[in-house]
Amino acid sequence: HLCPVMEMAEYEIIYTPTLLLLESIGKLYYPLILSSPLPRIVLMGQPVVFAPQMVWFFNKEPGIIEYGTLFLRWLTPFYVLCCVNQIYAGALRGSGNATAPMIIMLSSFVGFRQLYLFIVSTFVSNTPVFIAMAYPAGWFVCSLVMFIYYKTVKLEKSKIVK
């Protein structure tokens, strides 16, 4: 992860809908404190607004601050895709199917990204923004494939407890 703030924001995005879903289907019996989405939006916006200061904390060189700020500002909005693929992967793993999420994630995060980087750097543009977009492109492909697999696999056939 790029920084602890992003990690906290990712957990907020992952766990809040999960808890709300569990509560809505009656699996969660203790009171759940529902808060406004505003704190989450503020938390997710911090890396965009304070990107130069966050990068400066790790390195003081102006060139690194410039590129680090560029990367944070371009990648932060796409972090929600990480949450999507982690939710579906967790659901599949929880049903006893750990192999498919592993293969999908490795294919997306390694295979697709390498292909993307080769095509973009060779035929499109070898600029930092196009190269940095390999991360969200991989997240998107993983989320899409994970969603399609989740919708097509027969989870009711999975027995976790015998």
Coordinates of C-alpha atoms in Angstrom, one line a residue:
H1 CA 0.0 0.0 0.0
L2 CA 1.1 3.5 -0.6
C3 CA 0.4 4.8 2.9
P4 CA -1.4 3.9 6.1
V5 CA -4.2 6.4 5.4
M6 CA -5.0 4.5 2.1
E7 CA -5.0 1.2 4.0
M8 CA -7.4 2.6 6.6
A9 CA -9.6 3.9 3.8
E10 CA -9.6 0.6 2.0
Y11 CA -10.7 -1.2 5.2
E12 CA -13.5 1.3 5.6
I13 CA -14.7 0.7 2.1
I14 CA -14.5 -3.1 2.5
Y15 CA -15.9 -3.6 5.9
T16 CA -18.7 -1.1 6.1
P17 CA -20.7 -2.6 3.2
T18 CA -20.0 -6.1 4.5
L19 CA -21.3 -5.2 7.9
L20 CA -24.3 -3.5 6.5
L21 CA -25.0 -6.5 4.3
L22 CA -24.7 -8.9 7.2
E23 CA -26.9 -6.8 9.4
S24 CA -29.5 -6.5 6.6
I25 CA -29.8 -10.3 6.3
G26 CA -30.0 -10.7 10.1
K27 CA -26.6 -12.3 10.7
L28 CA -25.4 -9.5 12.9
Y29 CA -27.3 -9.1 16.1
Y30 CA -25.4 -6.5 18.0
P31 CA -26.1 -2.8 17.3
L32 CA -24.2 -1.4 14.4
I33 CA -23.3 2.3 14.6
L34 CA -24.1 3.8 11.2
S35 CA -22.2 6.9 10.4
S36 CA -22.3 9.4 7.7
P37 CA -20.3 8.6 4.5
L38 CA -18.7 12.0 4.9
P39 CA -15.8 10.8 7.2
R40 CA -15.0 8.1 4.6
I41 CA -15.0 10.5 1.8
V42 CA -12.7 12.8 3.8
L43 CA -10.4 9.9 4.6
M44 CA -10.2 8.8 0.9
G45 CA -9.6 12.4 -0.2
Q46 CA -6.6 12.9 2.1
P47 CA -4.1 11.3 -0.2
V48 CA -5.3 13.4 -3.1
V49 CA -5.2 16.7 -1.2
F50 CA -2.1 16.1 0.9
A51 CA -0.2 14.0 -1.6
P52 CA 2.9 16.2 -1.6
Q53 CA 3.2 16.2 2.2
M54 CA 2.7 12.5 2.3
V55 CA 5.5 11.8 -0.2
W56 CA 7.7 14.4 1.5
F57 CA 7.4 12.4 4.7
F58 CA 9.3 9.5 3.0
N59 CA 11.6 11.4 0.7
K60 CA 12.6 15.1 0.4
E61 CA 13.8 15.2 -3.2
P62 CA 11.6 17.5 -5.4
G63 CA 11.5 15.1 -8.3
I64 CA 10.4 12.2 -6.2
I65 CA 7.8 14.4 -4.5
E66 CA 6.5 15.4 -8.0
Y67 CA 6.1 11.9 -9.3
G68 CA 4.9 10.5 -5.9
T69 CA 2.2 13.2 -5.9
L70 CA 1.3 12.4 -9.5
F71 CA 1.0 8.7 -8.6
L72 CA -1.1 9.2 -5.5
R73 CA -3.5 11.6 -7.2
W74 CA -4.0 9.3 -10.2
L75 CA -4.2 6.0 -8.3
T76 CA -6.3 7.0 -5.2
P77 CA -9.7 7.1 -7.0
F78 CA -9.2 3.6 -8.2
Y79 CA -8.6 2.0 -4.8
V80 CA -12.3 1.1 -4.7
L81 CA -11.5 -1.6 -7.3
C82 CA -9.2 -3.3 -4.8
C83 CA -12.0 -3.4 -2.4
V84 CA -14.3 -5.0 -5.0
N85 CA -11.9 -7.8 -5.9
Q86 CA -11.0 -8.5 -2.2
I87 CA -14.7 -8.8 -1.2
Y88 CA -15.4 -11.3 -4.0
A89 CA -12.2 -13.2 -3.4
G90 CA -13.0 -13.4 0.4
A91 CA -16.4 -14.7 -0.4
L92 CA -15.0 -17.4 -2.7
R93 CA -12.3 -18.4 -0.2
G94 CA -14.9 -18.5 2.6
S95 CA -17.0 -20.9 0.5
G96 CA -14.0 -23.2 0.3
N97 CA -12.8 -22.2 -3.2
A98 CA -9.4 -20.6 -2.7
T99 CA -7.8 -21.8 -6.0
A100 CA -9.9 -19.7 -8.4
P101 CA -9.3 -16.3 -6.6
M102 CA -5.6 -17.1 -6.5
I103 CA -5.4 -17.8 -10.2
I104 CA -7.6 -14.8 -11.1
M105 CA -5.5 -12.5 -8.9
L106 CA -2.2 -13.8 -10.2
S107 CA -3.4 -13.6 -13.8
S108 CA -4.6 -10.0 -13.3
F109 CA -1.9 -8.6 -11.1
V110 CA 1.0 -10.2 -12.8
G111 CA 0.1 -11.6 -16.2
F112 CA -2.3 -8.8 -17.4
R113 CA -0.1 -6.0 -15.9
Q114 CA 3.0 -7.3 -17.7
L115 CA 1.1 -7.5 -21.0
Y116 CA -0.3 -4.0 -20.3
L117 CA 3.1 -2.5 -19.5
F118 CA 4.6 -4.1 -22.6
I119 CA 1.9 -2.8 -24.9
V120 CA 1.7 0.7 -23.4
S121 CA 5.4 1.3 -23.2
T122 CA 6.1 -0.1 -26.7
F123 CA 3.1 1.2 -28.7
V124 CA 1.3 3.9 -26.8
S125 CA 3.4 6.1 -24.5
N126 CA 6.2 5.5 -22.0
T127 CA 5.1 8.3 -19.7
P128 CA 4.7 7.9 -15.9
V129 CA 0.9 8.3 -16.0
F130 CA 0.4 5.5 -18.6
I131 CA 2.8 3.2 -16.7
A132 CA 1.2 4.0 -13.3
M133 CA -2.3 3.2 -14.7
A134 CA -1.1 -0.5 -14.9
Y135 CA -2.2 -0.8 -11.3
P136 CA -5.8 0.3 -11.7
A137 CA -6.1 -1.5 -15.0
G138 CA -5.0 -4.8 -13.2
W139 CA -7.5 -4.0 -10.4
F140 CA -10.3 -3.5 -12.9
V141 CA -9.5 -6.7 -14.8
C142 CA -9.4 -8.6 -11.5
S143 CA -12.6 -7.1 -10.3
L144 CA -14.4 -7.9 -13.5
V145 CA -13.2 -11.5 -13.8
M146 CA -13.8 -12.1 -10.1
F147 CA -17.4 -10.8 -10.4
I148 CA -18.1 -12.9 -13.5
Y149 CA -16.6 -16.0 -11.8
Y150 CA -18.6 -15.3 -8.6
K151 CA -21.8 -15.0 -10.5
T152 CA -21.3 -18.2 -12.6
V153 CA -19.9 -20.6 -9.9
K154 CA -22.3 -22.7 -8.0
L155 CA -21.6 -21.8 -4.4
E156 CA -24.5 -23.8 -3.0
K157 CA -22.7 -27.0 -3.8
S158 CA -19.8 -26.0 -1.5
K159 CA -19.8 -27.7 1.9
I160 CA -17.7 -26.0 4.5
V161 CA -18.8 -28.1 7.5
K162 CA -19.3 -31.8 7.1

